[in-house]
Short mmCIF file of N, CA and C in Angstrom, two decimals:
data_model
loop_
_atom_site.label_atom_id
_atom_site.label_comp_id
_atom_site.label_asym_id
_atom_site.label_seq_id
_atom_site.Cartn_x
_atom_site.Cartn_y
_atom_site.Cartn_z
N MET A 1 1.16 -1.31 -0.06
CA MET A 1 -0.30 -0.01 0.03
C MET A 1 0.89 1.04 -0.14
N GLU A 2 0.78 2.53 -0.12
CA GLU A 2 1.39 3.64 -1.20
C GLU A 2 0.36 4.68 -0.20
N THR A 3 1.19 5.54 0.47
CA THR A 3 0.30 6.76 0.76
C THR A 3 0.45 8.23 0.35
N VAL A 4 -0.51 8.62 -0.21
CA VAL A 4 -0.38 10.04 -0.42
C VAL A 4 -1.49 10.56 0.01
N LEU A 5 -0.94 12.35 -0.50
CA LEU A 5 -2.04 13.02 -0.23
C LEU A 5 -2.61 13.43 -0.92
N PHE A 6 -4.24 14.13 -0.73
CA PHE A 6 -5.37 15.15 -1.70
C PHE A 6 -5.28 16.30 -0.61
N LYS A 7 -4.82 17.39 -1.11
CA LYS A 7 -4.57 18.02 -0.58
C LYS A 7 -4.94 18.14 1.06
N GLY A 8 -3.43 17.28 1.07
CA GLY A 8 -3.47 17.45 2.57
C GLY A 8 -4.46 16.76 3.63
N THR A 9 -4.87 15.61 2.35
CA THR A 9 -5.32 13.97 3.18
C THR A 9 -5.13 13.10 3.11
N PRO A 10 -4.71 12.29 4.09
CA PRO A 10 -3.86 10.74 3.67
C PRO A 10 -5.32 9.95 2.68
N CYS A 11 -4.27 9.63 1.67
CA CYS A 11 -5.16 8.35 0.76
C CYS A 11 -4.24 7.15 0.66
N HIS A 12 -4.25 5.97 0.19
CA HIS A 12 -4.09 4.76 -0.22
C HIS A 12 -4.36 4.31 -0.93
N THR A 13 -3.26 3.98 -1.59
CA THR A 13 -3.60 2.64 -2.47
C THR A 13 -3.81 0.74 -2.53
N CYS A 14 -4.30 0.47 -3.41
CA CYS A 14 -3.97 -0.87 -3.54
C CYS A 14 -2.54 -1.46 -4.04
N GLY A 15 -1.59 -2.17 -3.23
CA GLY A 15 -1.06 -2.37 -3.32
C GLY A 15 0.35 -1.22 -3.71
N THR A 16 1.83 -1.86 -4.25
CA THR A 16 2.87 -0.81 -4.07
C THR A 16 3.14 -0.38 -5.93
N VAL A 17 2.95 0.21 -6.07
CA VAL A 17 4.06 1.09 -6.84
C VAL A 17 5.44 0.42 -7.39
N PRO A 18 6.02 -0.66 -8.76
CA PRO A 18 6.79 -1.34 -9.25
C PRO A 18 7.76 0.16 -8.85
N GLY A 19 9.21 -0.44 -8.29
CA GLY A 19 10.40 0.38 -8.41
C GLY A 19 11.83 -0.06 -9.13
N ILE A 20 12.59 0.85 -9.58
CA ILE A 20 13.08 0.89 -10.58
C ILE A 20 14.04 -0.52 -10.66
N GLY A 21 14.59 -0.65 -11.63
CA GLY A 21 14.69 -2.12 -11.84
C GLY A 21 13.77 -3.31 -12.05
N GLU A 22 12.55 -2.75 -11.80
CA GLU A 22 11.91 -4.19 -11.64
C GLU A 22 11.44 -3.69 -12.68
N THR A 23 10.96 -5.13 -13.42
CA THR A 23 9.60 -4.96 -14.29
C THR A 23 8.86 -4.52 -14.43
N ALA A 24 8.05 -4.22 -14.44
CA ALA A 24 6.89 -3.05 -14.59
C ALA A 24 5.63 -4.41 -15.28
N PRO A 25 4.75 -4.45 -14.97
CA PRO A 25 3.88 -5.41 -15.41
C PRO A 25 2.92 -4.98 -16.74
N CYS A 26 2.84 -6.51 -17.82
CA CYS A 26 1.79 -5.77 -19.20
C CYS A 26 0.40 -5.38 -18.87
N TYR A 27 0.28 -4.54 -20.14
CA TYR A 27 -0.67 -3.85 -19.73
C TYR A 27 -1.54 -3.86 -20.64
N HIS A 28 -2.72 -3.22 -20.98
CA HIS A 28 -3.87 -3.20 -21.73
C HIS A 28 -4.26 -1.48 -21.47
N LEU A 29 -5.02 -0.49 -22.21
CA LEU A 29 -5.63 0.68 -22.43
C LEU A 29 -6.76 0.60 -23.45
N THR A 30 -7.55 1.52 -23.23
CA THR A 30 -8.29 1.40 -24.31
C THR A 30 -8.07 3.11 -24.90
N ALA A 31 -7.91 2.78 -26.42
CA ALA A 31 -7.60 3.73 -26.23
C ALA A 31 -8.84 5.13 -27.39
N PRO A 32 -9.10 6.37 -27.31
CA PRO A 32 -10.10 7.15 -27.61
C PRO A 32 -10.77 6.98 -28.50
N ASP A 33 -9.99 5.92 -29.52
CA ASP A 33 -10.55 5.20 -30.99
C ASP A 33 -11.53 3.56 -30.48
N LEU A 34 -10.78 3.56 -29.61
CA LEU A 34 -11.78 2.52 -27.95
C LEU A 34 -10.93 1.20 -28.57
N SER A 35 -9.64 1.33 -29.91
CA SER A 35 -8.73 0.42 -29.93
C SER A 35 -7.84 -0.48 -28.76
N GLN A 36 -7.46 -1.06 -29.02
CA GLN A 36 -6.07 -1.39 -27.70
C GLN A 36 -5.17 -0.80 -27.70
N ILE A 37 -5.12 -0.35 -26.62
CA ILE A 37 -2.80 -0.28 -26.79
C ILE A 37 -2.54 -1.84 -25.45
N LEU A 38 -1.51 -2.33 -25.98
CA LEU A 38 -1.18 -3.24 -25.23
C LEU A 38 0.76 -3.29 -25.08
N CYS A 39 1.29 -3.48 -24.19
CA CYS A 39 2.43 -2.99 -23.72
C CYS A 39 3.83 -3.31 -24.86
N SER A 40 2.61 -4.98 -25.28
CA SER A 40 4.14 -5.63 -26.40
C SER A 40 3.81 -4.55 -27.97
N ASP A 41 3.22 -3.33 -28.01
CA ASP A 41 2.69 -1.94 -29.17
C ASP A 41 4.08 -0.83 -29.17
N PHE A 42 4.61 -1.60 -27.46
CA PHE A 42 6.16 -0.36 -27.38
C PHE A 42 7.13 -1.59 -26.89
N ALA A 43 7.60 -1.94 -27.63
CA ALA A 43 8.85 -3.49 -27.38
C ALA A 43 10.30 -2.64 -27.45
N ASP A 44 10.17 -1.79 -27.93
CA ASP A 44 11.27 -1.37 -29.76
C ASP A 44 11.93 0.22 -28.74
N LYS A 45 10.84 0.87 -27.40
CA LYS A 45 10.43 1.84 -26.82
C LYS A 45 10.98 2.34 -25.31
N ARG A 46 11.26 3.43 -25.01
CA ARG A 46 11.53 3.49 -23.84
C ARG A 46 9.74 4.32 -24.01
N VAL A 47 8.69 3.80 -22.44
CA VAL A 47 7.97 4.51 -22.43
C VAL A 47 8.08 5.45 -21.22
N VAL A 48 6.83 6.42 -21.60
CA VAL A 48 6.62 7.03 -20.19
C VAL A 48 5.31 6.77 -19.95
N LEU A 49 5.30 6.41 -18.36
CA LEU A 49 3.72 6.31 -18.53
C LEU A 49 3.40 8.09 -17.26
N ASN A 50 2.64 8.50 -18.10
CA ASN A 50 1.66 9.93 -16.74
C ASN A 50 0.08 9.53 -16.11
N ILE A 51 0.24 8.95 -15.51
CA ILE A 51 -0.88 8.93 -14.77
C ILE A 51 -1.64 9.65 -13.88
N PHE A 52 -2.83 9.28 -13.84
CA PHE A 52 -3.18 10.97 -13.02
C PHE A 52 -4.40 10.61 -12.91
N PRO A 53 -5.20 11.27 -12.16
CA PRO A 53 -6.66 10.69 -11.73
C PRO A 53 -7.49 10.82 -13.17
N SER A 54 -7.65 11.85 -13.46
CA SER A 54 -8.64 12.77 -14.78
C SER A 54 -7.85 13.80 -15.46
N LEU A 55 -8.40 13.55 -16.74
CA LEU A 55 -8.16 15.32 -17.38
C LEU A 55 -9.05 16.23 -17.44
N ASP A 56 -10.15 15.86 -16.58
CA ASP A 56 -11.38 17.52 -15.89
C ASP A 56 -10.91 18.51 -14.63
N THR A 57 -9.11 17.84 -14.73
CA THR A 57 -8.21 18.68 -13.42
C THR A 57 -7.73 19.36 -14.10
N PRO A 58 -7.34 20.85 -14.05
CA PRO A 58 -6.37 21.66 -13.91
C PRO A 58 -4.55 20.75 -13.69
N VAL A 59 -4.74 20.27 -12.83
CA VAL A 59 -3.02 19.50 -13.11
C VAL A 59 -2.53 18.50 -13.68
N CYS A 60 -3.60 18.05 -13.91
CA CYS A 60 -3.66 16.89 -14.41
C CYS A 60 -3.70 16.80 -16.27
N ALA A 61 -4.52 17.34 -16.62
CA ALA A 61 -4.59 18.56 -17.97
C ALA A 61 -2.56 19.48 -18.17
N THR A 62 -2.36 19.70 -17.38
CA THR A 62 -1.38 21.06 -17.29
C THR A 62 -0.93 19.44 -17.84
N SER A 63 0.08 18.52 -16.76
CA SER A 63 0.91 17.81 -16.67
C SER A 63 0.72 17.10 -18.36
N VAL A 64 -0.37 16.75 -19.46
CA VAL A 64 -0.69 15.98 -20.57
C VAL A 64 -0.02 17.49 -22.10
N ARG A 65 -0.61 18.64 -21.29
CA ARG A 65 0.07 19.37 -21.93
C ARG A 65 1.70 19.89 -22.13
N ARG A 66 2.14 19.12 -21.24
CA ARG A 66 4.14 20.09 -20.97
C ARG A 66 4.53 18.49 -21.48
N PHE A 67 3.18 17.05 -21.29
CA PHE A 67 4.68 15.78 -22.16
C PHE A 67 4.13 15.50 -23.47
N ASN A 68 3.10 16.84 -24.21
CA ASN A 68 2.58 17.05 -25.37
C ASN A 68 4.19 17.53 -25.71
N GLN A 69 3.77 18.78 -25.32
CA GLN A 69 5.13 19.53 -25.49
C GLN A 69 6.79 18.75 -25.49
N GLU A 70 6.99 18.44 -24.54
CA GLU A 70 8.32 17.84 -24.54
C GLU A 70 8.64 16.50 -25.43
N ALA A 71 7.40 15.79 -25.70
CA ALA A 71 7.38 15.12 -26.81
C ALA A 71 7.95 14.47 -27.62
N ALA A 72 8.31 16.54 -28.03
CA ALA A 72 7.51 16.63 -30.30
C ALA A 72 9.88 16.03 -30.24
N SER A 73 9.87 16.78 -29.18
CA SER A 73 11.77 16.00 -29.31
C SER A 73 12.53 14.62 -28.79
N LEU A 74 12.00 13.93 -28.29
CA LEU A 74 12.64 13.47 -27.94
C LEU A 74 12.31 11.52 -28.91
N ASP A 75 13.20 11.20 -29.21
CA ASP A 75 13.22 9.89 -30.13
C ASP A 75 13.39 8.67 -29.92
N ASN A 76 12.31 6.98 -29.69
CA ASN A 76 12.20 5.98 -29.69
C ASN A 76 11.99 5.99 -28.08
N VAL A 77 10.95 7.10 -27.88
CA VAL A 77 10.11 7.40 -26.89
C VAL A 77 8.31 7.97 -27.41
N ALA A 78 7.47 6.51 -26.26
CA ALA A 78 6.31 6.63 -26.45
C ALA A 78 5.55 7.12 -25.49
N ILE A 79 5.28 8.06 -25.08
CA ILE A 79 4.15 9.01 -23.82
C ILE A 79 3.01 8.44 -24.03
N ILE A 80 2.85 8.22 -22.99
CA ILE A 80 1.04 7.24 -22.15
C ILE A 80 0.82 8.01 -21.54
N CYS A 81 -0.41 8.79 -21.64
CA CYS A 81 -0.94 9.14 -20.57
C CYS A 81 -2.64 8.65 -20.03
N VAL A 82 -2.28 8.32 -19.04
CA VAL A 82 -2.88 6.89 -18.15
C VAL A 82 -3.98 7.03 -16.68
N SER A 83 -5.59 7.89 -17.25
CA SER A 83 -6.25 7.99 -16.23
C SER A 83 -7.70 6.69 -16.46
N MET A 84 -8.71 7.24 -15.40
CA MET A 84 -9.91 6.20 -15.93
C MET A 84 -10.87 7.54 -16.39
N ASP A 85 -10.57 7.95 -17.57
CA ASP A 85 -11.21 8.66 -18.22
C ASP A 85 -11.96 8.17 -19.05
N LEU A 86 -13.32 8.15 -19.57
CA LEU A 86 -13.88 7.42 -21.23
C LEU A 86 -13.07 8.11 -21.99
N PRO A 87 -12.92 6.91 -22.90
CA PRO A 87 -11.97 7.36 -24.53
C PRO A 87 -12.50 8.40 -25.14
N PHE A 88 -14.02 8.56 -24.57
CA PHE A 88 -14.49 9.54 -25.33
C PHE A 88 -13.78 11.80 -25.13
N ALA A 89 -13.88 11.69 -23.74
CA ALA A 89 -13.52 12.63 -22.94
C ALA A 89 -12.36 12.72 -23.51
N MET A 90 -10.97 11.23 -23.44
CA MET A 90 -9.40 11.52 -23.58
C MET A 90 -9.40 11.81 -25.48
N GLY A 91 -10.64 11.42 -25.87
CA GLY A 91 -10.38 12.00 -27.72
C GLY A 91 -10.74 13.36 -27.81
N ARG A 92 -12.02 14.11 -27.16
CA ARG A 92 -12.38 15.14 -26.88
C ARG A 92 -11.12 15.77 -26.25
N PHE A 93 -10.16 16.40 -25.66
CA PHE A 93 -9.50 16.85 -25.03
C PHE A 93 -8.68 17.41 -26.33
N CYS A 94 -7.91 16.28 -26.60
CA CYS A 94 -6.41 15.85 -27.91
C CYS A 94 -7.33 17.02 -29.21
N THR A 95 -7.96 16.44 -29.57
CA THR A 95 -9.15 17.23 -30.47
C THR A 95 -8.93 19.32 -29.95
N ILE A 96 -9.92 19.67 -28.57
CA ILE A 96 -9.75 21.06 -28.19
C ILE A 96 -8.32 21.59 -28.35
N GLU A 97 -7.06 20.79 -27.58
CA GLU A 97 -6.48 21.25 -27.00
C GLU A 97 -5.30 20.65 -28.03
N GLY A 98 -5.42 20.47 -28.88
CA GLY A 98 -4.51 20.20 -29.88
C GLY A 98 -3.24 18.98 -29.46
N ILE A 99 -3.72 17.98 -28.88
CA ILE A 99 -2.65 17.06 -28.05
C ILE A 99 -2.32 15.77 -29.24
N ASP A 100 -1.09 15.71 -29.98
CA ASP A 100 -0.81 15.14 -30.47
C ASP A 100 0.57 14.16 -30.65
N ASN A 101 1.70 14.51 -29.61
CA ASN A 101 1.93 13.64 -29.36
C ASN A 101 2.63 12.59 -28.40
N VAL A 102 1.58 12.92 -27.61
CA VAL A 102 1.10 11.48 -26.90
C VAL A 102 0.18 10.99 -27.23
N ILE A 103 0.43 9.95 -26.41
CA ILE A 103 -1.27 8.79 -26.78
C ILE A 103 -2.00 8.31 -25.52
N PHE A 104 -2.91 8.70 -25.98
CA PHE A 104 -4.29 8.69 -24.50
C PHE A 104 -4.69 7.53 -24.20
N GLY A 105 -4.63 6.55 -23.05
CA GLY A 105 -4.98 4.89 -22.26
C GLY A 105 -5.90 5.54 -21.27
N SER A 106 -7.10 4.69 -22.20
CA SER A 106 -7.93 5.04 -20.49
C SER A 106 -7.56 3.35 -20.24
N ALA A 107 -8.14 3.37 -18.44
CA ALA A 107 -8.05 2.72 -17.54
C ALA A 107 -9.43 1.74 -17.42
N PHE A 108 -10.84 2.78 -18.00
CA PHE A 108 -11.97 2.16 -17.50
C PHE A 108 -12.44 0.88 -17.74
N ARG A 109 -11.63 0.18 -18.94
CA ARG A 109 -12.03 -1.21 -19.36
C ARG A 109 -11.11 -2.53 -18.49
N SER A 110 -9.58 -1.60 -17.79
CA SER A 110 -8.87 -2.19 -17.39
C SER A 110 -8.83 -2.09 -16.06
N PRO A 111 -9.04 -2.41 -14.98
CA PRO A 111 -9.72 -1.46 -13.24
C PRO A 111 -8.35 -2.89 -12.83
N LEU A 112 -7.80 -3.91 -13.57
CA LEU A 112 -6.34 -4.61 -12.90
C LEU A 112 -4.77 -3.44 -13.40
N PHE A 113 -4.53 -2.20 -14.20
CA PHE A 113 -4.09 -1.82 -14.66
C PHE A 113 -3.98 -1.56 -12.73
N GLY A 114 -4.60 0.26 -12.11
CA GLY A 114 -4.45 0.61 -11.70
C GLY A 114 -4.20 -0.70 -10.46
N GLN A 115 -4.43 -1.87 -10.16
CA GLN A 115 -4.35 -3.15 -8.88
C GLN A 115 -2.44 -3.05 -9.35
N LYS A 116 -2.69 -3.76 -9.95
CA LYS A 116 -1.27 -3.98 -11.05
C LYS A 116 -0.50 -3.27 -11.13
N TYR A 117 0.06 -2.17 -11.16
CA TYR A 117 0.46 -0.72 -10.64
C TYR A 117 1.06 -0.64 -9.22
N GLY A 118 0.38 -0.72 -8.21
CA GLY A 118 0.21 -0.26 -6.88
C GLY A 118 -0.71 1.50 -7.58
N LEU A 119 -1.90 1.50 -7.96
CA LEU A 119 -2.10 2.75 -7.68
C LEU A 119 -3.51 3.56 -8.08
N GLN A 120 -4.49 2.03 -7.86
CA GLN A 120 -5.58 2.41 -7.59
C GLN A 120 -5.96 3.30 -6.60
N LEU A 121 -6.80 4.10 -5.94
CA LEU A 121 -6.78 5.06 -4.44
C LEU A 121 -7.75 3.95 -4.17
N VAL A 122 -7.61 3.51 -3.05
CA VAL A 122 -9.09 2.22 -1.90
C VAL A 122 -9.34 3.01 -0.80
N ASP A 123 -9.58 4.68 -1.24
CA ASP A 123 -10.16 5.71 0.00
C ASP A 123 -9.61 7.22 -0.01
N GLY A 124 -10.83 8.00 0.52
CA GLY A 124 -10.46 9.26 -0.03
C GLY A 124 -11.45 9.97 -1.25
N PRO A 125 -11.33 11.07 -1.05
CA PRO A 125 -12.37 11.71 -2.46
C PRO A 125 -12.17 10.70 -4.04
N LEU A 126 -10.98 10.58 -3.85
CA LEU A 126 -10.56 9.58 -4.95
C LEU A 126 -11.21 8.51 -5.12
N ALA A 127 -10.92 7.96 -4.21
CA ALA A 127 -11.55 6.85 -4.47
C ALA A 127 -12.10 5.77 -5.33
N GLY A 128 -10.78 4.93 -6.72
CA GLY A 128 -11.63 4.11 -7.77
C GLY A 128 -10.44 4.62 -9.15
N LEU A 129 -10.37 5.96 -8.68
CA LEU A 129 -9.35 6.88 -9.97
C LEU A 129 -7.65 6.21 -9.47
N LEU A 130 -7.10 7.28 -10.67
CA LEU A 130 -6.02 6.42 -10.29
C LEU A 130 -4.89 7.34 -9.22
N THR A 131 -4.07 7.34 -8.92
CA THR A 131 -3.28 8.12 -8.36
C THR A 131 -2.25 9.39 -9.00
N ARG A 132 -1.40 10.15 -8.86
CA ARG A 132 -0.81 10.96 -10.36
C ARG A 132 0.85 10.07 -9.41
N CYS A 133 1.47 9.67 -10.96
CA CYS A 133 2.81 9.03 -11.02
C CYS A 133 2.70 9.06 -12.16
N VAL A 134 4.64 9.20 -11.96
CA VAL A 134 5.17 9.23 -13.32
C VAL A 134 6.17 8.32 -13.67
N LEU A 135 5.90 7.31 -14.57
CA LEU A 135 7.10 6.02 -14.27
C LEU A 135 7.69 5.41 -16.09
N ILE A 136 8.57 5.29 -16.01
CA ILE A 136 9.90 5.39 -17.91
C ILE A 136 10.15 4.12 -17.75
N LEU A 137 9.41 3.27 -18.07
CA LEU A 137 10.30 1.79 -18.50
C LEU A 137 11.30 1.98 -19.10
N ASP A 138 12.08 0.80 -19.60
CA ASP A 138 12.64 0.90 -20.56
C ASP A 138 12.36 0.24 -21.56
N GLU A 139 13.18 -0.30 -22.53
CA GLU A 139 13.06 -1.11 -23.76
C GLU A 139 11.81 -2.67 -23.61
N ASN A 140 12.67 -2.87 -22.44
CA ASN A 140 12.33 -4.39 -21.65
C ASN A 140 11.22 -4.24 -20.97
N ARG A 141 10.88 -2.77 -20.76
CA ARG A 141 9.54 -3.20 -19.36
C ARG A 141 10.23 -3.31 -18.24
N ARG A 142 11.25 -1.94 -18.94
CA ARG A 142 11.95 -2.76 -16.70
C ARG A 142 11.77 -1.26 -16.22
N VAL A 143 11.52 -0.81 -14.79
CA VAL A 143 11.26 0.62 -14.67
C VAL A 143 12.73 1.71 -14.24
N ILE A 144 12.57 2.52 -15.00
CA ILE A 144 14.10 3.91 -14.67
C ILE A 144 14.27 4.27 -14.65
N TYR A 145 12.72 4.96 -13.93
CA TYR A 145 12.43 5.99 -13.01
C TYR A 145 10.73 6.40 -12.55
N ARG A 146 10.60 6.57 -11.07
CA ARG A 146 9.84 6.30 -10.80
C ARG A 146 9.12 7.81 -10.09
N ASP A 147 8.18 8.35 -10.25
CA ASP A 147 7.62 9.27 -8.89
C ASP A 147 6.13 9.79 -9.07
N LEU A 148 6.34 9.13 -8.14
CA LEU A 148 5.16 9.01 -7.08
C LEU A 148 4.62 10.70 -6.51
N VAL A 149 4.02 11.34 -6.80
CA VAL A 149 3.65 13.01 -6.00
C VAL A 149 2.57 12.04 -5.02
N HIS A 150 3.84 12.83 -4.06
CA HIS A 150 3.08 13.05 -2.74
C HIS A 150 1.81 13.03 -2.98
N GLU A 151 1.83 14.30 -3.45
CA GLU A 151 0.55 15.03 -3.26
C GLU A 151 -0.25 15.33 -4.44
N ILE A 152 -1.24 14.39 -4.21
CA ILE A 152 -2.12 14.61 -5.87
C ILE A 152 -2.36 15.96 -7.19
N THR A 153 -2.56 16.96 -5.93
CA THR A 153 -2.68 17.65 -6.92
C THR A 153 -1.23 18.71 -7.08
N SER A 154 -0.18 18.24 -7.01
CA SER A 154 0.87 19.15 -7.74
C SER A 154 1.89 18.16 -8.79
N GLU A 155 1.81 18.95 -9.27
CA GLU A 155 2.81 18.59 -10.50
C GLU A 155 3.80 17.58 -10.18
N PRO A 156 4.34 16.34 -11.48
CA PRO A 156 5.16 15.38 -11.56
C PRO A 156 6.63 16.01 -12.04
N ASP A 157 7.60 16.28 -11.75
CA ASP A 157 9.32 16.57 -11.19
C ASP A 157 10.02 16.66 -13.06
N TYR A 158 9.25 16.97 -13.93
CA TYR A 158 8.79 17.10 -15.46
C TYR A 158 10.37 16.95 -16.11
N ALA A 159 11.48 17.78 -15.19
CA ALA A 159 12.93 17.32 -15.27
C ALA A 159 13.80 17.08 -15.07
N ALA A 160 13.31 16.01 -13.71
CA ALA A 160 14.12 14.65 -13.65
C ALA A 160 13.97 14.00 -14.49
N ALA A 161 12.22 13.42 -14.28
CA ALA A 161 11.69 12.46 -15.43
C ALA A 161 11.81 12.75 -16.78
N LEU A 162 12.72 13.94 -18.02
CA LEU A 162 13.16 13.77 -19.47
C LEU A 162 14.71 14.30 -18.28
N LYS A 163 15.33 13.81 -17.31
CA LYS A 163 16.85 14.32 -17.93
C LYS A 163 16.34 12.63 -17.43
N ALA A 164 15.87 11.68 -16.28
CA ALA A 164 15.64 10.01 -16.47
C ALA A 164 16.03 9.26 -17.78
N LEU A 165 15.22 10.00 -18.94
CA LEU A 165 15.18 9.83 -20.51
C LEU A 165 16.43 9.78 -21.64
N GLN A 166 17.26 11.32 -20.44
CA GLN A 166 18.66 10.88 -21.56
C GLN A 166 19.43 10.24 -21.13
N LYS A 167 19.49 9.32 -20.17
CA LYS A 167 20.38 8.51 -19.99
C LYS A 167 20.39 7.58 -20.87
#
């Protein structure tokens, strides 16, 4: 169980987020066009999993915009933005915001994603949603960077994540 804060109130997740050097669980998510996104789709790439509660919050939307901007200059990297938002909402956000450098993956059909990754909130006001975390996986799905954001309403450490990608 991980402990994070939501506006200063402790909240807990089911399980533990994979640590540096561990192999991350395989995943399947749903794209805005309802197609499947599988971990095997990115076997030859490093993957940034930008995981958050909902696009309908300012901090989550900001993280997507920021990673979209940074992704344009990255080689052999896929950035997947993951939440429990419906694929339709993700598609609408992409269109309105002009987001085209990241991949949206909804975990709404994959409740085990949050459990396998130790990121599903089990209590507090956001129970059932995913907490904020950035994981970077190498080409073999080994975790090379982990930022479980302590206060859900705070942004992730973009500079540290980008530095990890440059190694």
